[in-house]
Amino acid sequence: MVQKAEKIWKNGNLIAWDDANVHILTHTIHYGLGVFEGIRCYACEDGRSAVFRLREHVVRLRNSAKIGEMDIPFSVEEIEQGIKDTLNANGLKEGYIRPVAIIGEGVMGVHPQDNPVHLFIVTWPWGAYLGEEGLTKGIRVKISSYTRHHVNISMTKAKICGNYVNSILAKREAVRAGYDESLLLDTEGYVCEASGENIFIVEGNTLKTPPLTSILPGITRDSIMTLAGDLGLNVVEQRFTRDELYTADEAFFTGTAAEVTPIREVDDRTIGKGSAGDITLRIQSAFFDVVKGKGEWGKGEYARWRSYIDE
Ligand SMILES: *Cc1c(COP(=O)(O)O)cnc(C)c1O
């Protein structure tokens, strides 16, 4: 259950949590065209709180809306401020941030011309998405019987609400079969992404991740690719097959919710030594240092990725 907070931001105002309701004729509820973001705020070593890569998330929200032809009536700066205001109003030092833009009441067909677009920002405390143990020991993954979206059927670069029906089907199937997460292949059968995470494999000193064709362009993915360079690893964006994944030295998922989660098993085959890989753990540790402003990694150039909420 989501832990209730005091306030929710709606169209520029902070309103009571219990008042953030919508009408049943909200267009998005019927047809799934709405857009959202998943963002995290971390309590930093210096006692302050910082949102990780706030600008990139807000720009992606607006891009998702552009792809879906939804006119969000707030600028990047206004949304950034709204996010900080919501966290501060709720006294949240660390947590998850969910901006969601929906198409409201009006026309009920699939041509919502003048229906208003409403933007909400919700925040709540959220720990490790795939479990604390998942973060340290790695998770068990199953290749899904569902295929990930085709680039010309739904828009894969956008976090569009309706796209996640595919994710729910895949996740439920995997969890019911006793796995922690599902991994979907693309329409040509190559490894694509998980229900809400991007994937990397490690082969020797090289990190491999699927290119930005039919995957969601993850901000965590981008961060890891940047950090990996500093760790002396080669990074290639290249399609790979499920059998290449089976024989990889290591594998892990990335995402705002999942952070850096090691994969220890795929389709009942052990990956590497069957626990979190050494390179994966080095990357994970650098990532957590960067988001929390800790140690060497927390200093220097990566400070640019942290937006402090008291500013
Ligand atoms: C949000 C999401 C990701 C991860 O993106 P981040 O920006 O790293 O949070 C990956 N795949 C899908 C399908 C997603 O929805």
mmCIF file of N, CA, C and O in Angstrom, residues 117-211:
data_model
loop_
_atom_site.group_PDB
_atom_site.id
_atom_site.type_symbol
_atom_site.label_atom_id
_atom_site.label_comp_id
_atom_site.label_asym_id
_atom_site.label_seq_id
_atom_site.Cartn_x
_atom_site.Cartn_y
_atom_site.Cartn_z
ATOM 1 N N VAL A 117 -6.265 18.969 -20.023
ATOM 2 C CA VAL A 117 -5.206 18.094 -19.513
ATOM 3 C C VAL A 117 -4.896 18.538 -18.083
ATOM 4 O O VAL A 117 -4.681 19.726 -17.829
ATOM 5 N N HIS A 118 -4.941 17.593 -17.157
ATOM 6 C CA HIS A 118 -4.655 17.892 -15.751
ATOM 7 C C HIS A 118 -3.334 17.252 -15.358
ATOM 8 O O HIS A 118 -3.066 16.112 -15.730
ATOM 9 N N LEU A 119 -2.551 17.984 -14.581
ATOM 10 C CA LEU A 119 -1.291 17.425 -14.097
ATOM 11 C C LEU A 119 -1.342 17.292 -12.576
ATOM 12 O O LEU A 119 -1.675 18.245 -11.862
ATOM 13 N N PHE A 120 -1.027 16.089 -12.113
ATOM 14 C CA PHE A 120 -0.946 15.806 -10.677
ATOM 15 C C PHE A 120 0.494 15.415 -10.339
ATOM 16 O O PHE A 120 1.187 14.811 -11.165
ATOM 17 N N ILE A 121 0.919 15.721 -9.125
ATOM 18 C CA ILE A 121 2.218 15.237 -8.625
ATOM 19 C C ILE A 121 1.977 14.600 -7.258
ATOM 20 O O ILE A 121 1.482 15.259 -6.337
ATOM 21 N N VAL A 122 2.309 13.316 -7.172
ATOM 22 C CA VAL A 122 2.101 12.565 -5.933
ATOM 23 C C VAL A 122 3.458 12.092 -5.430
ATOM 24 O O VAL A 122 4.326 11.739 -6.238
ATOM 25 N N THR A 123 3.658 12.112 -4.132
ATOM 26 C CA THR A 123 4.918 11.607 -3.569
ATOM 27 C C THR A 123 4.602 10.627 -2.446
ATOM 28 O O THR A 123 3.593 10.774 -1.755
ATOM 29 N N TRP A 124 5.454 9.635 -2.311
ATOM 30 C CA TRP A 124 5.289 8.688 -1.205
ATOM 31 C C TRP A 124 6.629 8.013 -0.899
ATOM 32 O O TRP A 124 7.499 7.969 -1.764
ATOM 33 N N PRO A 125 6.772 7.488 0.318
ATOM 34 C CA PRO A 125 8.007 6.767 0.644
ATOM 35 C C PRO A 125 8.016 5.428 -0.099
ATOM 36 O O PRO A 125 6.990 4.752 -0.136
ATOM 37 N N TRP A 126 9.123 5.074 -0.717
ATOM 38 C CA TRP A 126 9.187 3.795 -1.431
ATOM 39 C C TRP A 126 10.587 3.229 -1.330
ATOM 40 O O TRP A 126 11.554 3.867 -1.739
ATOM 41 N N GLY A 127 10.697 2.037 -0.782
ATOM 42 C CA GLY A 127 11.998 1.376 -0.646
ATOM 43 C C GLY A 127 12.382 0.676 -1.938
ATOM 44 O O GLY A 127 11.943 1.056 -3.022
ATOM 45 N N ALA A 128 13.188 -0.374 -1.805
ATOM 46 C CA ALA A 128 13.685 -1.109 -2.973
ATOM 47 C C ALA A 128 12.515 -1.782 -3.687
ATOM 48 O O ALA A 128 11.794 -2.582 -3.097
ATOM 49 N N TYR A 129 12.330 -1.460 -4.967
ATOM 50 C CA TYR A 129 11.175 -1.923 -5.739
ATOM 51 C C TYR A 129 11.164 -3.439 -5.904
ATOM 52 O O TYR A 129 10.125 -4.079 -5.847
ATOM 53 N N LEU A 130 12.331 -4.022 -6.116
ATOM 54 C CA LEU A 130 12.390 -5.478 -6.288
ATOM 55 C C LEU A 130 12.946 -6.145 -5.025
ATOM 56 O O LEU A 130 13.515 -7.232 -5.074
ATOM 57 N N GLY A 131 12.766 -5.461 -3.893
ATOM 58 C CA GLY A 131 13.157 -6.014 -2.606
ATOM 59 C C GLY A 131 14.600 -5.719 -2.225
ATOM 60 O O GLY A 131 15.482 -5.655 -3.081
ATOM 61 N N GLU A 132 14.807 -5.518 -0.904
ATOM 62 C CA GLU A 132 16.164 -5.264 -0.395
ATOM 63 C C GLU A 132 17.095 -6.419 -0.741
ATOM 64 O O GLU A 132 18.243 -6.230 -1.127
ATOM 65 N N GLU A 133 16.556 -7.638 -0.597
ATOM 66 C CA GLU A 133 17.369 -8.815 -0.867
ATOM 67 C C GLU A 133 17.730 -8.887 -2.346
ATOM 68 O O GLU A 133 18.836 -9.297 -2.711
ATOM 69 N N GLY A 134 16.787 -8.447 -3.198
ATOM 70 C CA GLY A 134 17.048 -8.395 -4.634
ATOM 71 C C GLY A 134 18.247 -7.521 -4.951
ATOM 72 O O GLY A 134 19.084 -7.851 -5.790
ATOM 73 N N LEU A 135 18.341 -6.401 -4.239
ATOM 74 C CA LEU A 135 19.438 -5.456 -4.486
ATOM 75 C C LEU A 135 20.798 -6.058 -4.146
ATOM 76 O O LEU A 135 21.798 -5.761 -4.788
ATOM 77 N N THR A 136 20.821 -6.888 -3.118
ATOM 78 C CA THR A 136 22.111 -7.430 -2.683
ATOM 79 C C THR A 136 22.412 -8.802 -3.300
ATOM 80 O O THR A 136 23.553 -9.086 -3.662
ATOM 81 N N LYS A 137 21.379 -9.636 -3.425
ATOM 82 C CA LYS A 137 21.627 -11.019 -3.878
ATOM 83 C C LYS A 137 21.259 -11.267 -5.331
ATOM 84 O O LYS A 137 21.658 -12.273 -5.917
ATOM 85 N N GLY A 138 20.444 -10.393 -5.886
ATOM 86 C CA GLY A 138 20.008 -10.599 -7.267
ATOM 87 C C GLY A 138 18.647 -11.259 -7.328
ATOM 88 O O GLY A 138 18.188 -11.866 -6.355
ATOM 89 N N ILE A 139 18.004 -11.145 -8.461
ATOM 90 C CA ILE A 139 16.635 -11.664 -8.616
ATOM 91 C C ILE A 139 16.569 -12.738 -9.699
ATOM 92 O O ILE A 139 17.489 -12.913 -10.494
ATOM 93 N N ARG A 140 15.422 -13.424 -9.690
ATOM 94 C CA ARG A 140 15.164 -14.494 -10.665
ATOM 95 C C ARG A 140 14.194 -13.965 -11.715
ATOM 96 O O ARG A 140 13.148 -13.413 -11.393
ATOM 97 N N VAL A 141 14.544 -14.191 -12.954
ATOM 98 C CA VAL A 141 13.834 -13.568 -14.069
ATOM 99 C C VAL A 141 13.330 -14.636 -15.037
ATOM 100 O O VAL A 141 13.981 -15.666 -15.222
ATOM 101 N N LYS A 142 12.177 -14.347 -15.640
ATOM 102 C CA LYS A 142 11.623 -15.262 -16.649
ATOM 103 C C LYS A 142 11.378 -14.485 -17.930
ATOM 104 O O LYS A 142 10.830 -13.385 -17.907
ATOM 105 N N ILE A 143 11.784 -15.059 -19.065
ATOM 106 C CA ILE A 143 11.449 -14.453 -20.363
ATOM 107 C C ILE A 143 9.935 -14.559 -20.523
ATOM 108 O O ILE A 143 9.347 -15.614 -20.299
ATOM 109 N N SER A 144 9.316 -13.466 -20.911
ATOM 110 C CA SER A 144 7.865 -13.400 -20.973
ATOM 111 C C SER A 144 7.305 -14.080 -22.211
ATOM 112 O O SER A 144 7.950 -14.125 -23.262
ATOM 113 N N SER A 145 6.086 -14.567 -22.091
ATOM 114 C CA SER A 145 5.386 -15.067 -23.286
ATOM 115 C C SER A 145 4.813 -13.887 -24.068
ATOM 116 O O SER A 145 4.382 -14.036 -25.205
ATOM 117 N N TYR A 146 4.810 -12.697 -23.456
ATOM 118 C CA TYR A 146 4.333 -11.487 -24.137
ATOM 119 C C TYR A 146 5.513 -10.787 -24.807
ATOM 120 O O TYR A 146 6.611 -10.760 -24.260
ATOM 121 N N THR A 147 5.249 -10.186 -25.950
ATOM 122 C CA THR A 147 6.267 -9.424 -26.678
ATOM 123 C C THR A 147 6.155 -7.960 -26.275
ATOM 124 O O THR A 147 5.056 -7.480 -26.000
ATOM 125 N N ARG A 148 7.286 -7.247 -26.251
ATOM 126 C CA ARG A 148 7.251 -5.813 -25.964
ATOM 127 C C ARG A 148 6.691 -5.084 -27.178
ATOM 128 O O ARG A 148 6.689 -5.624 -28.288
ATOM 129 N N HIS A 149 6.277 -3.839 -26.977
ATOM 130 C CA HIS A 149 5.605 -3.082 -28.038
ATOM 131 C C HIS A 149 6.415 -2.956 -29.320
ATOM 132 O O HIS A 149 7.630 -2.830 -29.296
ATOM 133 N N HIS A 150 5.695 -2.931 -30.419
ATOM 134 C CA HIS A 150 6.304 -2.629 -31.715
ATOM 135 C C HIS A 150 6.363 -1.105 -31.843
ATOM 136 O O HIS A 150 5.439 -0.396 -31.426
ATOM 137 N N VAL A 151 7.428 -0.597 -32.455
ATOM 138 C CA VAL A 151 7.651 0.854 -32.493
ATOM 139 C C VAL A 151 6.565 1.641 -33.230
ATOM 140 O O VAL A 151 6.443 2.850 -33.051
ATOM 141 N N ASN A 152 5.806 0.942 -34.055
ATOM 142 C CA ASN A 152 4.796 1.665 -34.814
ATOM 143 C C ASN A 152 3.378 1.269 -34.426
ATOM 144 O O ASN A 152 2.430 1.533 -35.158
ATOM 145 N N ILE A 153 3.261 0.632 -33.268
ATOM 146 C CA ILE A 153 1.920 0.322 -32.748
ATOM 147 C C ILE A 153 1.658 1.201 -31.541
ATOM 148 O O ILE A 153 0.716 1.966 -31.509
ATOM 149 N N SER A 154 2.523 1.120 -30.534
ATOM 150 C CA SER A 154 2.449 2.114 -29.461
ATOM 151 C C SER A 154 3.808 2.803 -29.428
ATOM 152 O O SER A 154 4.797 2.252 -29.892
ATOM 153 N N MET A 155 3.827 3.977 -28.913
ATOM 154 C CA MET A 155 5.048 4.780 -28.943
ATOM 155 C C MET A 155 5.946 4.386 -27.784
ATOM 156 O O MET A 155 5.675 4.689 -26.630
ATOM 157 N N THR A 156 7.031 3.692 -28.117
ATOM 158 C CA THR A 156 7.841 3.067 -27.065
ATOM 159 C C THR A 156 8.723 4.042 -26.286
ATOM 160 O O THR A 156 9.230 3.704 -25.230
ATOM 161 N N LYS A 157 8.929 5.257 -26.805
ATOM 162 C CA LYS A 157 9.794 6.216 -26.102
ATOM 163 C C LYS A 157 9.033 7.015 -25.042
ATOM 164 O O LYS A 157 9.619 7.855 -24.368
ATOM 165 N N ALA A 158 7.737 6.799 -24.972
ATOM 166 C CA ALA A 158 6.919 7.591 -24.058
ATOM 167 C C ALA A 158 6.420 6.733 -22.904
ATOM 168 O O ALA A 158 6.054 5.571 -23.100
ATOM 169 N N LYS A 159 6.391 7.319 -21.712
ATOM 170 C CA LYS A 159 5.765 6.637 -20.586
ATOM 171 C C LYS A 159 4.268 6.952 -20.657
ATOM 172 O O LYS A 159 3.769 7.826 -19.948
ATOM 173 N N ILE A 160 3.600 6.258 -21.566
ATOM 174 C CA ILE A 160 2.163 6.432 -21.771
ATOM 175 C C ILE A 160 1.435 5.374 -20.937
ATOM 176 O O ILE A 160 1.788 4.189 -20.992
ATOM 177 N N CYS A 161 0.459 5.805 -20.151
ATOM 178 C CA CYS A 161 -0.229 4.910 -19.205
ATOM 179 C C CYS A 161 -0.603 3.573 -19.848
ATOM 180 O O CYS A 161 -0.279 2.505 -19.329
ATOM 181 N N GLY A 162 -1.287 3.627 -20.986
ATOM 182 C CA GLY A 162 -1.802 2.417 -21.616
ATOM 183 C C GLY A 162 -0.731 1.418 -22.014
ATOM 184 O O GLY A 162 -0.996 0.213 -22.115
ATOM 185 N N ASN A 163 0.489 1.887 -22.222
ATOM 186 C CA ASN A 163 1.580 0.966 -22.586
ATOM 187 C C ASN A 163 1.820 -0.075 -21.496
ATOM 188 O O ASN A 163 2.386 -1.131 -21.751
ATOM 189 N N TYR A 164 1.407 0.259 -20.273
ATOM 190 C CA TYR A 164 1.748 -0.595 -19.133
ATOM 191 C C TYR A 164 0.790 -1.749 -18.913
ATOM 192 O O TYR A 164 1.011 -2.570 -18.025
ATOM 193 N N VAL A 165 -0.229 -1.871 -19.751
ATOM 194 C CA VAL A 165 -1.056 -3.081 -19.716
ATOM 195 C C VAL A 165 -0.158 -4.260 -20.085
ATOM 196 O O VAL A 165 -0.182 -5.315 -19.434
ATOM 197 N N ASN A 166 0.663 -4.074 -21.087
ATOM 198 C CA ASN A 166 1.639 -5.089 -21.510
ATOM 199 C C ASN A 166 2.572 -5.462 -20.345
ATOM 200 O O ASN A 166 2.841 -6.645 -20.096
ATOM 201 N N SER A 167 3.002 -4.448 -19.592
ATOM 202 C CA SER A 167 3.887 -4.705 -18.445
ATOM 203 C C SER A 167 3.177 -5.488 -17.342
ATOM 204 O O SER A 167 3.758 -6.391 -16.740
ATOM 205 N N ILE A 168 1.921 -5.130 -17.085
ATOM 206 C CA ILE A 168 1.165 -5.810 -16.023
ATOM 207 C C ILE A 168 0.971 -7.287 -16.379
ATOM 208 O O ILE A 168 1.182 -8.180 -15.546
ATOM 209 N N LEU A 169 0.590 -7.546 -17.631
ATOM 210 C CA LEU A 169 0.388 -8.935 -18.064
ATOM 211 C C LEU A 169 1.673 -9.736 -17.884
ATOM 212 O O LEU A 169 1.671 -10.854 -17.364
ATOM 213 N N ALA A 170 2.776 -9.143 -18.302
ATOM 214 C CA ALA A 170 4.064 -9.837 -18.235
ATOM 215 C C ALA A 170 4.498 -10.061 -16.788
ATOM 216 O O ALA A 170 4.954 -11.147 -16.418
ATOM 217 N N LYS A 171 4.351 -9.035 -15.967
ATOM 218 C CA LYS A 171 4.781 -9.125 -14.564
ATOM 219 C C LYS A 171 3.952 -10.176 -13.813
ATOM 220 O O LYS A 171 4.487 -11.001 -13.076
ATOM 221 N N ARG A 172 2.636 -10.139 -14.037
ATOM 222 C CA ARG A 172 1.781 -11.118 -13.351
ATOM 223 C C ARG A 172 2.139 -12.543 -13.728
ATOM 224 O O ARG A 172 2.180 -13.434 -12.885
ATOM 225 N N GLU A 173 2.378 -12.740 -15.010
ATOM 226 C CA GLU A 173 2.727 -14.079 -15.495
ATOM 227 C C GLU A 173 3.998 -14.570 -14.799
ATOM 228 O O GLU A 173 4.059 -15.714 -14.334
ATOM 229 N N ALA A 174 4.997 -13.693 -14.716
ATOM 230 C CA ALA A 174 6.272 -14.085 -14.117
ATOM 231 C C ALA A 174 6.133 -14.350 -12.615
ATOM 232 O O ALA A 174 6.635 -15.352 -12.104
ATOM 233 N N VAL A 175 5.426 -13.465 -11.928
ATOM 234 C CA VAL A 175 5.289 -13.611 -10.471
ATOM 235 C C VAL A 175 4.480 -14.865 -10.140
ATOM 236 O O VAL A 175 4.824 -15.617 -9.232
ATOM 237 N N ARG A 176 3.431 -15.110 -10.924
ATOM 238 C CA ARG A 176 2.614 -16.305 -10.683
ATOM 239 C C ARG A 176 3.436 -17.576 -10.849
ATOM 240 O O ARG A 176 3.218 -18.568 -10.160
ATOM 241 N N ALA A 177 4.394 -17.532 -11.754
ATOM 242 C CA ALA A 177 5.240 -18.708 -11.994
ATOM 243 C C ALA A 177 6.405 -18.779 -11.003
ATOM 244 O O ALA A 177 7.252 -19.665 -11.111
ATOM 245 N N GLY A 178 6.440 -17.842 -10.056
ATOM 246 C CA GLY A 178 7.448 -17.918 -8.999
ATOM 247 C C GLY A 178 8.710 -17.105 -9.237
ATOM 248 O O GLY A 178 9.690 -17.246 -8.511
ATOM 249 N N TYR A 179 8.701 -16.251 -10.251
ATOM 250 C CA TYR A 179 9.871 -15.416 -10.538
ATOM 251 C C TYR A 179 9.656 -14.004 -9.977
ATOM 252 O O TYR A 179 8.541 -13.630 -9.632
ATOM 253 N N ASP A 180 10.735 -13.225 -9.957
ATOM 254 C CA ASP A 180 10.632 -11.869 -9.422
ATOM 255 C C ASP A 180 10.243 -10.857 -10.495
ATOM 256 O O ASP A 180 9.602 -9.850 -10.214
ATOM 257 N N GLU A 181 10.690 -11.081 -11.710
ATOM 258 C CA GLU A 181 10.449 -10.086 -12.761
ATOM 259 C C GLU A 181 10.408 -10.772 -14.114
ATOM 260 O O GLU A 181 10.979 -11.865 -14.292
ATOM 261 N N SER A 182 9.725 -10.126 -15.053
ATOM 262 C CA SER A 182 9.649 -10.658 -16.414
ATOM 263 C C SER A 182 10.563 -9.851 -17.322
ATOM 264 O O SER A 182 10.774 -8.657 -17.116
ATOM 265 N N LEU A 183 11.083 -10.509 -18.326
ATOM 266 C CA LEU A 183 11.925 -9.847 -19.327
ATOM 267 C C LEU A 183 11.258 -10.079 -20.675
ATOM 268 O O LEU A 183 10.961 -11.219 -21.044
ATOM 269 N N LEU A 184 10.990 -8.982 -21.377
ATOM 270 C CA LEU A 184 10.279 -9.102 -22.647
ATOM 271 C C LEU A 184 11.249 -8.993 -23.822
ATOM 272 O O LEU A 184 12.230 -8.241 -23.760
ATOM 273 N N LEU A 185 10.955 -9.743 -24.882
ATOM 274 C CA LEU A 185 11.728 -9.663 -26.113
ATOM 275 C C LEU A 185 11.035 -8.679 -27.041
ATOM 276 O O LEU A 185 9.835 -8.417 -26.902
ATOM 277 N N ASP A 186 11.800 -8.132 -28.008
ATOM 278 C CA ASP A 186 11.180 -7.206 -28.954
ATOM 279 C C ASP A 186 10.462 -7.990 -30.057
ATOM 280 O O ASP A 186 10.457 -9.229 -30.045
ATOM 281 N N THR A 187 9.854 -7.275 -30.993
ATOM 282 C CA THR A 187 9.024 -7.947 -31.999
ATOM 283 C C THR A 187 9.850 -8.819 -32.946
ATOM 284 O O THR A 187 9.301 -9.620 -33.679
ATOM 285 N N GLU A 188 11.171 -8.655 -32.912
ATOM 286 C CA GLU A 188 12.014 -9.532 -33.729
ATOM 287 C C GLU A 188 12.693 -10.614 -32.903
ATOM 288 O O GLU A 188 13.511 -11.377 -33.432
ATOM 289 N N GLY A 189 12.374 -10.646 -31.610
ATOM 290 C CA GLY A 189 12.884 -11.730 -30.780
ATOM 291 C C GLY A 189 14.165 -11.442 -30.021
ATOM 292 O O GLY A 189 14.702 -12.324 -29.354
ATOM 293 N N TYR A 190 14.649 -10.206 -30.097
ATOM 294 C CA TYR A 190 15.850 -9.856 -29.325
ATOM 295 C C TYR A 190 15.453 -9.364 -27.942
ATOM 296 O O TYR A 190 14.336 -8.859 -27.741
ATOM 297 N N VAL A 191 16.382 -9.473 -27.007
ATOM 298 C CA VAL A 191 16.140 -9.015 -25.641
ATOM 299 C C VAL A 191 15.812 -7.520 -25.673
ATOM 300 O O VAL A 191 16.515 -6.736 -26.317
ATOM 301 N N CYS A 192 14.739 -7.131 -24.986
ATOM 302 C CA CYS A 192 14.276 -5.743 -25.063
ATOM 303 C C CYS A 192 14.381 -5.057 -23.701
ATOM 304 O O CYS A 192 15.337 -4.332 -23.443
ATOM 305 N N GLU A 193 13.436 -5.287 -22.828
ATOM 306 C CA GLU A 193 13.476 -4.688 -21.490
ATOM 307 C C GLU A 193 12.504 -5.428 -20.585
ATOM 308 O O GLU A 193 11.723 -6.260 -21.050
ATOM 309 N N ALA A 194 12.540 -5.101 -19.298
ATOM 310 C CA ALA A 194 11.643 -5.732 -18.341
ATOM 311 C C ALA A 194 10.364 -4.908 -18.241
ATOM 312 O O ALA A 194 10.172 -3.947 -18.991
ATOM 313 N N SER A 195 9.473 -5.267 -17.339
ATOM 314 C CA SER A 195 8.172 -4.590 -17.262
ATOM 315 C C SER A 195 8.325 -3.106 -16.949
ATOM 316 O O SER A 195 7.483 -2.300 -17.335
ATOM 317 N N GLY A 196 9.414 -2.731 -16.296
ATOM 318 C CA GLY A 196 9.648 -1.317 -16.015
ATOM 319 C C GLY A 196 11.114 -1.016 -15.809
ATOM 320 O O GLY A 196 11.480 -0.083 -15.095
ATOM 321 N N GLU A 197 11.982 -1.823 -16.419
ATOM 322 C CA GLU A 197 13.419 -1.634 -16.249
ATOM 323 C C GLU A 197 14.137 -1.909 -17.562
ATOM 324 O O GLU A 197 13.681 -2.711 -18.367
ATOM 325 N N ASN A 198 15.290 -1.280 -17.717
ATOM 326 C CA ASN A 198 16.194 -1.602 -18.823
ATOM 327 C C ASN A 198 17.154 -2.687 -18.357
ATOM 328 O O ASN A 198 17.303 -2.927 -17.166
ATOM 329 N N ILE A 199 17.794 -3.345 -19.319
ATOM 330 C CA ILE A 199 18.697 -4.449 -18.971
ATOM 331 C C ILE A 199 20.114 -4.221 -19.506
ATOM 332 O O ILE A 199 20.297 -3.615 -20.573
ATOM 333 N N PHE A 200 21.074 -4.686 -18.739
ATOM 334 C CA PHE A 200 22.484 -4.711 -19.160
ATOM 335 C C PHE A 200 23.024 -6.123 -18.946
ATOM 336 O O PHE A 200 22.618 -6.794 -17.995
ATOM 337 N N ILE A 201 23.952 -6.535 -19.812
ATOM 338 C CA ILE A 201 24.729 -7.740 -19.517
ATOM 339 C C ILE A 201 26.208 -7.349 -19.470
ATOM 340 O O ILE A 201 26.612 -6.343 -20.048
ATOM 341 N N VAL A 202 26.962 -8.150 -18.739
ATOM 342 C CA VAL A 202 28.408 -7.935 -18.627
ATOM 343 C C VAL A 202 29.101 -9.117 -19.282
ATOM 344 O O VAL A 202 28.781 -10.273 -18.974
ATOM 345 N N GLU A 203 30.017 -8.829 -20.210
ATOM 346 C CA GLU A 203 30.840 -9.879 -20.831
ATOM 347 C C GLU A 203 32.282 -9.407 -20.734
ATOM 348 O O GLU A 203 32.664 -8.442 -21.417
ATOM 349 N N GLY A 204 33.038 -10.019 -19.855
ATOM 350 C CA GLY A 204 34.420 -9.563 -19.625
ATOM 351 C C GLY A 204 34.399 -8.150 -19.097
ATOM 352 O O GLY A 204 33.757 -7.858 -18.080
ATOM 353 N N ASN A 205 35.026 -7.240 -19.846
ATOM 354 C CA ASN A 205 35.116 -5.857 -19.418
ATOM 355 C C ASN A 205 34.104 -4.968 -20.159
ATOM 356 O O ASN A 205 34.223 -3.757 -20.165
ATOM 357 N N THR A 206 33.132 -5.628 -20.805
ATOM 358 C CA THR A 206 32.189 -4.895 -21.640
ATOM 359 C C THR A 206 30.764 -4.992 -21.104
ATOM 360 O O THR A 206 30.311 -6.063 -20.708
ATOM 361 N N LEU A 207 30.108 -3.836 -21.096
ATOM 362 C CA LEU A 207 28.682 -3.779 -20.747
ATOM 363 C C LEU A 207 27.912 -3.691 -22.046
ATOM 364 O O LEU A 207 28.245 -2.889 -22.910
ATOM 365 N N LYS A 208 26.874 -4.509 -22.167
ATOM 366 C CA LYS A 208 26.065 -4.463 -23.377
ATOM 367 C C LYS A 208 24.610 -4.197 -22.992
ATOM 368 O O LYS A 208 24.103 -4.789 -22.037
ATOM 369 N N THR A 209 23.983 -3.307 -23.745
ATOM 370 C CA THR A 209 22.572 -2.986 -23.486
ATOM 371 C C THR A 209 21.875 -2.769 -24.822
ATOM 372 O O THR A 209 22.504 -2.280 -25.774
ATOM 373 N N PRO A 210 20.602 -3.142 -24.934
ATOM 374 C CA PRO A 210 19.899 -2.948 -26.205
ATOM 375 C C PRO A 210 19.866 -1.468 -26.606
ATOM 376 O O PRO A 210 19.778 -0.592 -25.740
ATOM 377 N N PRO A 211 19.956 -1.177 -27.909
ATOM 378 C CA PRO A 211 19.933 0.215 -28.385
ATOM 379 C C PRO A 211 18.546 0.833 -28.209
ATOM 380 O O PRO A 211 17.570 0.132 -27.950
#
